[in-house]
Amino acid sequence: MKPLRLLLPIAFICLLSVAACKKDKTAGPAGPAGATGAQGATGATGPAGPQGPAGPAGGPVGPQGPKGDKGDTGATGATGAQGPKGDTGATGATGPTGATGATGAQGPIGPQGPIGATGATGQTGATGATGAQGPKGDKGDTGATGATGAKGATGATGATGATGAQGPKGDKGDKGDPGNANVQNFLLVNKGVVVAGLTKFSIPAITQAIVDEGTVLVYLRNTGTNSGWYALPYSEAGHSITFNDYGVGYIDLKANFTQSSGIDFRVVVVPGTAITTLNATNPNLNIRNFNEVAAALHLSN
């Protein structure tokens, strides 16, 4: 072991000498690289030297001192006195007024716009409180006589006076036209008919007495026309309507077509007493002509 320890310092000294020589002399040209020699055997690893003692550590940390008391708040200083108000500066002189410019020529008046629609009349405001009565004025001059006012409304009719003595019996008057003996007629406006079954209309004037002793006449026309009335049965252009039957409170019509509206019907209900009078006074009456029937029975057209 001792020879190995001496070899290492000697090799270190040689390296330092070689390095010193290289610094003093200029290096010559590099020679050719020699052949790489065979790798020598790895020498044995020397024993590890003993570990040195650890350096001294820093001193121990001292304990934290106690927290100091909070210092007192300093007193607020006194407010200084307000300085004196400065004097108001003098008002500057008013500048002279500029000259008024010449008035420009008036432009042409534009055409008048259309008159706007009249606005809605506003609500009448609440009546104000009555003011205090003023002093009585001097008597004015007598005005001119005004125009005569309009005639007032006729007063109420006075009470009926006592009945006077009955006068002498008058002459017998002329024979009046025969009355209609309670004949009634009804106007059914803008009605329709159906092809299936019967079309029924309510006629309250048809009582059992009418069914037993009277008669019912039915006429038609187109709604909205002033043409004459046509008695049933009626047929035109293949369309026909027949007065099928009547009973207490109704009539039944039979049609071969359906129409929802557009037909007016006039129904005349004649009691038995009126039939007797009608036959006696109008023996040639055509009951299919409504104008003749209306004239004979004094009906309104």
mmCIF file of C-alpha atoms in Angstrom:
data_model
loop_
_atom_site.group_PDB
_atom_site.id
_atom_site.type_symbol
_atom_site.label_atom_id
_atom_site.label_comp_id
_atom_site.label_asym_id
_atom_site.label_seq_id
_atom_site.Cartn_x
_atom_site.Cartn_y
_atom_site.Cartn_z
ATOM 1 C CA MET A 1 0.000 0.000 0.000
ATOM 2 C CA LYS A 2 2.876 2.417 0.769
ATOM 3 C CA PRO A 3 4.467 2.342 -2.748
ATOM 4 C CA LEU A 4 1.007 3.182 -4.264
ATOM 5 C CA ARG A 5 0.656 6.223 -2.048
ATOM 6 C CA LEU A 6 4.035 7.594 -3.173
ATOM 7 C CA LEU A 7 3.258 7.009 -6.894
ATOM 8 C CA LEU A 8 0.319 9.350 -6.980
ATOM 9 C CA PRO A 9 2.229 12.463 -5.784
ATOM 10 C CA ILE A 10 5.047 11.804 -8.219
ATOM 11 C CA ALA A 11 2.617 11.567 -11.184
ATOM 12 C CA PHE A 12 0.978 14.836 -10.117
ATOM 13 C CA ILE A 13 4.358 16.652 -10.045
ATOM 14 C CA CYS A 14 5.180 15.356 -13.552
ATOM 15 C CA LEU A 15 1.939 16.653 -14.950
ATOM 16 C CA LEU A 16 2.628 20.106 -13.501
ATOM 17 C CA SER A 17 6.103 20.150 -15.052
ATOM 18 C CA VAL A 18 4.812 19.158 -18.465
ATOM 19 C CA ALA A 19 2.182 21.844 -18.295
ATOM 20 C CA ALA A 20 4.783 24.422 -17.351
ATOM 21 C CA CYS A 21 6.959 23.433 -20.269
ATOM 22 C CA LYS A 22 4.034 23.762 -22.691
ATOM 23 C CA LYS A 23 3.459 27.355 -21.572
ATOM 24 C CA ASP A 24 7.039 28.389 -22.219
ATOM 25 C CA LYS A 25 7.474 26.827 -25.681
ATOM 26 C CA THR A 26 5.565 27.053 -28.920
ATOM 27 C CA ALA A 27 3.824 23.820 -29.720
ATOM 28 C CA GLY A 28 5.148 21.924 -32.714
ATOM 29 C CA PRO A 29 3.056 20.405 -35.398
ATOM 30 C CA ALA A 30 0.856 17.623 -34.245
ATOM 31 C CA GLY A 31 2.236 14.205 -34.989
ATOM 32 C CA PRO A 32 0.162 11.476 -36.420
ATOM 33 C CA ALA A 33 -2.110 9.798 -34.019
ATOM 34 C CA GLY A 34 -0.650 6.639 -32.663
ATOM 35 C CA ALA A 35 -2.464 3.399 -32.680
ATOM 36 C CA THR A 36 -4.751 2.891 -29.748
ATOM 37 C CA GLY A 37 -3.127 0.563 -27.323
ATOM 38 C CA ALA A 38 -4.889 -2.273 -25.716
ATOM 39 C CA GLN A 39 -6.851 -1.299 -22.635
ATOM 40 C CA GLY A 40 -5.078 -2.186 -19.508
ATOM 41 C CA ALA A 41 -6.597 -4.135 -16.742
ATOM 42 C CA THR A 42 -8.662 -2.161 -14.262
ATOM 43 C CA GLY A 43 -6.788 -1.631 -11.070
ATOM 44 C CA ALA A 44 -8.192 -2.605 -7.749
ATOM 45 C CA THR A 45 -10.337 0.006 -6.030
ATOM 46 C CA GLY A 46 -8.631 1.469 -3.015
ATOM 47 C CA PRO A 47 -10.319 1.493 0.343
ATOM 48 C CA ALA A 48 -12.606 4.461 1.134
ATOM 49 C CA GLY A 49 -11.170 6.948 3.541
ATOM 50 C CA PRO A 50 -12.898 7.670 6.872
ATOM 51 C CA GLN A 51 -15.719 10.317 6.870
ATOM 52 C CA GLY A 52 -14.753 13.654 8.380
ATOM 53 C CA PRO A 53 -16.584 15.050 11.383
ATOM 54 C CA ALA A 54 -19.668 17.237 10.706
ATOM 55 C CA GLY A 55 -19.237 21.022 10.974
ATOM 56 C CA PRO A 56 -20.725 22.897 13.877
ATOM 57 C CA ALA A 57 -24.455 23.711 13.487
ATOM 58 C CA GLY A 58 -25.892 27.176 14.057
ATOM 59 C CA GLY A 59 -26.862 28.296 17.561
ATOM 60 C CA PRO A 60 -30.215 27.393 19.056
ATOM 61 C CA VAL A 61 -33.264 29.654 18.200
ATOM 62 C CA GLY A 62 -34.129 31.812 21.150
ATOM 63 C CA PRO A 63 -37.705 32.018 22.537
ATOM 64 C CA GLN A 64 -40.039 34.704 21.071
ATOM 65 C CA GLY A 65 -40.335 37.740 23.254
ATOM 66 C CA PRO A 66 -43.765 38.906 24.656
ATOM 67 C CA LYS A 67 -45.994 41.180 22.469
ATOM 68 C CA GLY A 68 -45.662 44.826 23.391
ATOM 69 C CA ASP A 69 -48.595 46.966 24.525
ATOM 70 C CA LYS A 70 -50.474 49.035 21.902
ATOM 71 C CA GLY A 71 -49.338 52.630 21.946
ATOM 72 C CA ASP A 72 -51.786 55.435 22.824
ATOM 73 C CA THR A 73 -53.492 57.343 19.960
ATOM 74 C CA GLY A 74 -52.083 60.805 19.652
ATOM 75 C CA ALA A 75 -54.348 63.772 20.357
ATOM 76 C CA THR A 76 -55.954 65.549 17.331
ATOM 77 C CA GLY A 77 -54.435 68.903 16.716
ATOM 78 C CA ALA A 78 -56.616 72.031 17.031
ATOM 79 C CA THR A 79 -58.248 73.425 13.831
ATOM 80 C CA GLY A 80 -56.590 76.572 12.710
ATOM 81 C CA ALA A 81 -58.533 79.838 12.538
ATOM 82 C CA GLN A 82 -60.337 80.661 9.196
ATOM 83 C CA GLY A 83 -58.624 83.334 7.235
ATOM 84 C CA PRO A 84 -60.463 86.629 6.450
ATOM 85 C CA LYS A 85 -62.799 86.756 3.394
ATOM 86 C CA GLY A 86 -61.277 88.545 0.474
ATOM 87 C CA ASP A 87 -62.819 91.733 -0.951
ATOM 88 C CA THR A 88 -65.316 91.424 -3.874
ATOM 89 C CA GLY A 89 -63.760 92.492 -7.103
ATOM 90 C CA ALA A 90 -65.133 95.508 -8.973
ATOM 91 C CA THR A 91 -67.869 94.797 -11.606
ATOM 92 C CA GLY A 92 -66.577 95.122 -15.101
ATOM 93 C CA ALA A 93 -68.064 97.759 -17.424
ATOM 94 C CA THR A 94 -70.996 96.631 -19.650
ATOM 95 C CA GLY A 95 -70.020 96.442 -23.270
ATOM 96 C CA PRO A 96 -71.854 98.581 -25.836
ATOM 97 C CA THR A 97 -75.003 97.068 -27.476
ATOM 98 C CA GLY A 98 -74.439 96.049 -31.058
ATOM 99 C CA ALA A 99 -76.404 97.693 -33.854
ATOM 100 C CA THR A 100 -79.747 96.049 -34.774
ATOM 101 C CA GLY A 101 -79.593 94.310 -38.129
ATOM 102 C CA ALA A 102 -81.911 95.296 -40.959
ATOM 103 C CA THR A 103 -85.287 93.457 -41.031
ATOM 104 C CA GLY A 104 -85.297 90.852 -43.778
ATOM 105 C CA ALA A 105 -87.942 90.824 -46.494
ATOM 106 C CA GLN A 106 -91.065 88.812 -45.603
ATOM 107 C CA GLY A 107 -91.246 85.540 -47.457
ATOM 108 C CA PRO A 108 -94.314 84.561 -49.483
ATOM 109 C CA ILE A 109 -97.240 83.140 -47.504
ATOM 110 C CA GLY A 110 -97.546 79.405 -48.107
ATOM 111 C CA PRO A 111 -100.823 77.779 -49.140
ATOM 112 C CA GLN A 112 -103.258 77.080 -46.338
ATOM 113 C CA GLY A 113 -103.125 73.492 -45.105
ATOM 114 C CA PRO A 114 -106.243 71.314 -44.948
ATOM 115 C CA ILE A 115 -108.540 71.859 -42.013
ATOM 116 C CA GLY A 116 -107.881 69.193 -39.382
ATOM 117 C CA ALA A 117 -110.598 66.938 -38.092
ATOM 118 C CA THR A 118 -112.656 68.362 -35.259
ATOM 119 C CA GLY A 119 -111.372 67.004 -31.968
ATOM 120 C CA ALA A 120 -113.614 65.241 -29.543
ATOM 121 C CA THR A 121 -115.545 67.524 -27.212
ATOM 122 C CA GLY A 122 -113.804 67.642 -23.881
ATOM 123 C CA GLN A 123 -115.602 66.827 -20.691
ATOM 124 C CA THR A 124 -117.440 69.664 -18.997
ATOM 125 C CA GLY A 125 -115.381 70.932 -16.129
ATOM 126 C CA ALA A 126 -116.738 71.004 -12.616
ATOM 127 C CA THR A 127 -118.829 74.087 -11.751
ATOM 128 C CA GLY A 128 -116.729 76.563 -9.833
ATOM 129 C CA ALA A 129 -117.795 77.939 -6.486
ATOM 130 C CA THR A 130 -120.179 80.904 -6.626
ATOM 131 C CA GLY A 131 -118.310 84.132 -5.997
ATOM 132 C CA ALA A 132 -119.406 86.737 -3.511
ATOM 133 C CA GLN A 133 -122.226 88.987 -4.703
ATOM 134 C CA GLY A 134 -120.995 92.333 -5.942
ATOM 135 C CA PRO A 135 -122.518 95.651 -4.938
ATOM 136 C CA LYS A 136 -125.805 96.588 -6.525
ATOM 137 C CA GLY A 137 -125.222 98.624 -9.649
ATOM 138 C CA ASP A 138 -127.065 101.724 -10.722
ATOM 139 C CA LYS A 139 -130.364 101.219 -12.469
ATOM 140 C CA GLY A 140 -129.762 100.943 -16.184
ATOM 141 C CA ASP A 141 -131.726 102.599 -18.930
ATOM 142 C CA THR A 142 -134.877 100.893 -20.041
ATOM 143 C CA GLY A 143 -134.022 98.593 -22.929
ATOM 144 C CA ALA A 144 -135.932 98.297 -26.157
ATOM 145 C CA THR A 145 -138.946 96.018 -26.092
ATOM 146 C CA GLY A 146 -137.920 92.500 -27.050
ATOM 147 C CA ALA A 147 -139.513 90.443 -29.762
ATOM 148 C CA THR A 148 -142.603 88.496 -28.829
ATOM 149 C CA GLY A 149 -141.621 85.037 -27.567
ATOM 150 C CA ALA A 150 -142.773 81.800 -29.107
ATOM 151 C CA LYS A 151 -146.222 80.624 -28.211
ATOM 152 C CA GLY A 152 -146.193 78.391 -25.156
ATOM 153 C CA ALA A 153 -147.263 74.764 -25.186
ATOM 154 C CA THR A 154 -150.979 74.062 -25.074
ATOM 155 C CA GLY A 155 -152.139 73.533 -21.537
ATOM 156 C CA ALA A 156 -153.588 70.285 -20.279
ATOM 157 C CA THR A 157 -157.169 69.498 -21.295
ATOM 158 C CA GLY A 158 -159.613 70.628 -18.706
ATOM 159 C CA ALA A 159 -161.988 68.337 -16.910
ATOM 160 C CA THR A 160 -164.915 67.012 -18.937
ATOM 161 C CA GLY A 161 -168.008 69.085 -18.418
ATOM 162 C CA ALA A 162 -171.360 67.708 -17.447
ATOM 163 C CA THR A 163 -173.158 65.652 -20.088
ATOM 164 C CA GLY A 164 -175.711 67.737 -21.921
ATOM 165 C CA ALA A 165 -179.197 66.693 -22.800
ATOM 166 C CA GLN A 166 -179.469 63.979 -25.474
ATOM 167 C CA GLY A 167 -180.119 65.396 -28.907
ATOM 168 C CA PRO A 168 -182.707 64.135 -31.357
ATOM 169 C CA LYS A 169 -182.087 60.781 -33.076
ATOM 170 C CA GLY A 170 -180.206 61.186 -36.330
ATOM 171 C CA ASP A 171 -181.051 59.761 -39.739
ATOM 172 C CA LYS A 172 -180.103 56.149 -40.519
ATOM 173 C CA GLY A 173 -176.682 55.988 -42.138
ATOM 174 C CA ASP A 174 -175.685 54.193 -45.324
ATOM 175 C CA LYS A 175 -174.927 50.478 -45.179
ATOM 176 C CA GLY A 176 -171.214 49.952 -44.459
ATOM 177 C CA ASP A 177 -168.834 47.497 -46.102
ATOM 178 C CA PRO A 178 -168.822 43.998 -44.625
ATOM 179 C CA GLY A 179 -166.151 43.489 -41.951
ATOM 180 C CA ASN A 180 -163.542 40.762 -41.951
ATOM 181 C CA ALA A 181 -165.256 38.841 -39.113
ATOM 182 C CA ASN A 182 -162.001 38.145 -37.207
ATOM 183 C CA VAL A 183 -160.057 37.086 -40.296
ATOM 184 C CA GLN A 184 -156.315 37.000 -39.529
ATOM 185 C CA ASN A 185 -153.359 36.885 -41.878
ATOM 186 C CA PHE A 186 -149.700 36.156 -41.095
ATOM 187 C CA LEU A 187 -146.533 37.025 -43.027
ATOM 188 C CA LEU A 188 -143.626 34.523 -42.841
ATOM 189 C CA VAL A 189 -140.497 36.226 -44.282
ATOM 190 C CA ASN A 190 -137.378 34.631 -45.828
ATOM 191 C CA LYS A 191 -138.296 31.022 -45.163
ATOM 192 C CA GLY A 192 -137.217 27.766 -46.830
ATOM 193 C CA VAL A 193 -138.581 24.312 -47.660
ATOM 194 C CA VAL A 194 -137.200 20.769 -47.645
ATOM 195 C CA VAL A 195 -137.702 17.934 -50.100
ATOM 196 C CA ALA A 196 -137.638 15.194 -47.449
ATOM 197 C CA GLY A 197 -140.942 15.018 -45.554
ATOM 198 C CA LEU A 198 -143.072 18.097 -44.835
ATOM 199 C CA THR A 199 -142.140 21.710 -44.003
ATOM 200 C CA LYS A 200 -144.101 22.782 -40.916
ATOM 201 C CA PHE A 201 -144.844 26.376 -39.832
ATOM 202 C CA SER A 202 -146.451 27.459 -36.565
ATOM 203 C CA ILE A 203 -149.687 29.475 -36.961
ATOM 204 C CA PRO A 204 -151.216 30.017 -33.488
ATOM 205 C CA ALA A 205 -154.478 31.491 -34.928
ATOM 206 C CA ILE A 206 -155.520 28.079 -36.291
ATOM 207 C CA THR A 207 -157.802 26.814 -33.525
ATOM 208 C CA GLN A 208 -160.019 23.750 -33.389
ATOM 209 C CA ALA A 209 -162.946 25.921 -34.512
ATOM 210 C CA ILE A 210 -160.957 26.880 -37.643
ATOM 211 C CA VAL A 211 -160.179 23.220 -38.309
ATOM 212 C CA ASP A 212 -163.867 22.269 -37.872
ATOM 213 C CA GLU A 213 -165.640 25.149 -39.651
ATOM 214 C CA GLY A 214 -163.136 27.624 -41.116
ATOM 215 C CA THR A 215 -160.509 27.533 -43.828
ATOM 216 C CA VAL A 216 -156.838 28.452 -44.357
ATOM 217 C CA LEU A 217 -155.382 30.018 -47.514
ATOM 218 C CA VAL A 218 -151.623 30.099 -48.282
ATOM 219 C CA TYR A 219 -149.788 32.308 -50.817
ATOM 220 C CA LEU A 220 -146.075 32.818 -51.653
ATOM 221 C CA ARG A 221 -143.605 35.166 -53.370
ATOM 222 C CA ASN A 222 -139.817 35.612 -53.609
ATOM 223 C CA THR A 223 -138.265 37.422 -50.615
ATOM 224 C CA GLY A 224 -137.348 41.041 -51.302
ATOM 225 C CA THR A 225 -139.707 41.499 -54.259
ATOM 226 C CA ASN A 226 -142.917 43.480 -54.574
ATOM 227 C CA SER A 227 -144.454 41.077 -57.031
ATOM 228 C CA GLY A 228 -147.901 39.677 -56.476
ATOM 229 C CA TRP A 229 -148.746 36.730 -54.250
ATOM 230 C CA TYR A 230 -149.239 33.278 -55.798
ATOM 231 C CA ALA A 231 -151.670 30.795 -54.291
ATOM 232 C CA LEU A 232 -150.619 27.236 -53.432
ATOM 233 C CA PRO A 233 -150.235 24.802 -55.067
ATOM 234 C CA TYR A 234 -147.533 26.631 -57.072
ATOM 235 C CA SER A 235 -145.199 25.245 -59.743
ATOM 236 C CA GLU A 236 -142.410 26.862 -61.808
ATOM 237 C CA ALA A 237 -139.494 25.402 -63.816
ATOM 238 C CA GLY A 238 -140.080 21.944 -62.370
ATOM 239 C CA HIS A 239 -140.205 23.166 -58.768
ATOM 240 C CA SER A 240 -143.487 22.847 -56.944
ATOM 241 C CA ILE A 241 -144.856 23.648 -53.472
ATOM 242 C CA THR A 242 -148.205 22.279 -52.283
ATOM 243 C CA PHE A 243 -150.340 23.232 -49.277
ATOM 244 C CA ASN A 244 -150.524 19.717 -47.847
ATOM 245 C CA ASP A 245 -152.554 20.096 -44.632
ATOM 246 C CA TYR A 246 -153.237 22.173 -41.542
ATOM 247 C CA GLY A 247 -154.190 21.498 -37.931
ATOM 248 C CA VAL A 248 -154.459 23.263 -34.602
ATOM 249 C CA GLY A 249 -151.536 25.727 -34.490
ATOM 250 C CA TYR A 250 -149.691 24.730 -37.698
ATOM 251 C CA ILE A 251 -149.639 24.268 -41.481
ATOM 252 C CA ASP A 252 -147.739 21.622 -43.511
ATOM 253 C CA LEU A 253 -146.226 22.319 -46.946
ATOM 254 C CA LYS A 254 -144.895 19.720 -49.398
ATOM 255 C CA ALA A 255 -142.051 20.613 -51.827
ATOM 256 C CA ASN A 256 -140.127 18.602 -54.449
ATOM 257 C CA PHE A 257 -136.903 20.575 -53.782
ATOM 258 C CA THR A 258 -134.853 21.976 -50.877
ATOM 259 C CA GLN A 259 -134.182 25.699 -50.381
ATOM 260 C CA SER A 260 -132.907 27.142 -47.082
ATOM 261 C CA SER A 261 -134.366 30.647 -47.481
ATOM 262 C CA GLY A 262 -135.668 33.242 -49.951
ATOM 263 C CA ILE A 263 -139.420 32.567 -49.848
ATOM 264 C CA ASP A 264 -142.149 34.676 -48.188
ATOM 265 C CA PHE A 265 -145.424 32.952 -47.221
ATOM 266 C CA ARG A 266 -148.710 34.698 -46.384
ATOM 267 C CA VAL A 267 -151.238 32.618 -44.417
ATOM 268 C CA VAL A 268 -154.878 33.790 -44.202
ATOM 269 C CA VAL A 269 -157.007 32.202 -41.457
ATOM 270 C CA VAL A 270 -160.775 32.561 -42.121
ATOM 271 C CA PRO A 271 -163.425 31.574 -39.489
ATOM 272 C CA GLY A 272 -166.626 29.800 -40.584
ATOM 273 C CA THR A 273 -168.783 32.902 -40.121
ATOM 274 C CA ALA A 274 -166.515 34.862 -42.453
ATOM 275 C CA ILE A 275 -166.810 32.155 -45.119
ATOM 276 C CA THR A 276 -170.602 32.463 -45.058
ATOM 277 C CA THR A 277 -170.428 36.242 -45.376
ATOM 278 C CA LEU A 278 -167.754 35.998 -48.044
ATOM 279 C CA ASN A 279 -169.784 33.623 -50.186
ATOM 280 C CA ALA A 280 -172.903 35.737 -49.820
ATOM 281 C CA THR A 281 -171.288 39.065 -50.699
ATOM 282 C CA ASN A 282 -168.723 37.829 -53.234
ATOM 283 C CA PRO A 283 -170.225 34.875 -55.142
ATOM 284 C CA ASN A 284 -167.650 35.108 -57.952
ATOM 285 C CA LEU A 285 -164.560 35.576 -55.706
ATOM 286 C CA ASN A 286 -161.362 33.925 -57.008
ATOM 287 C CA ILE A 287 -159.614 32.758 -53.822
ATOM 288 C CA ARG A 288 -156.393 32.066 -55.802
ATOM 289 C CA ASN A 289 -156.074 35.803 -56.395
ATOM 290 C CA PHE A 290 -154.810 37.309 -53.144
ATOM 291 C CA ASN A 291 -155.668 40.861 -54.206
ATOM 292 C CA GLU A 292 -159.335 39.908 -54.585
ATOM 293 C CA VAL A 293 -159.332 38.052 -51.262
ATOM 294 C CA ALA A 294 -157.619 40.978 -49.496
ATOM 295 C CA ALA A 295 -160.156 43.432 -50.925
ATOM 296 C CA ALA A 296 -163.135 41.261 -49.983
ATOM 297 C CA LEU A 297 -161.841 40.639 -46.428
ATOM 298 C CA HIS A 298 -160.355 44.143 -45.963
ATOM 299 C CA LEU A 299 -156.849 42.758 -45.386
ATOM 300 C CA SER A 300 -153.663 44.829 -45.466
ATOM 301 C CA ASN A 301 -151.409 44.005 -48.391
#
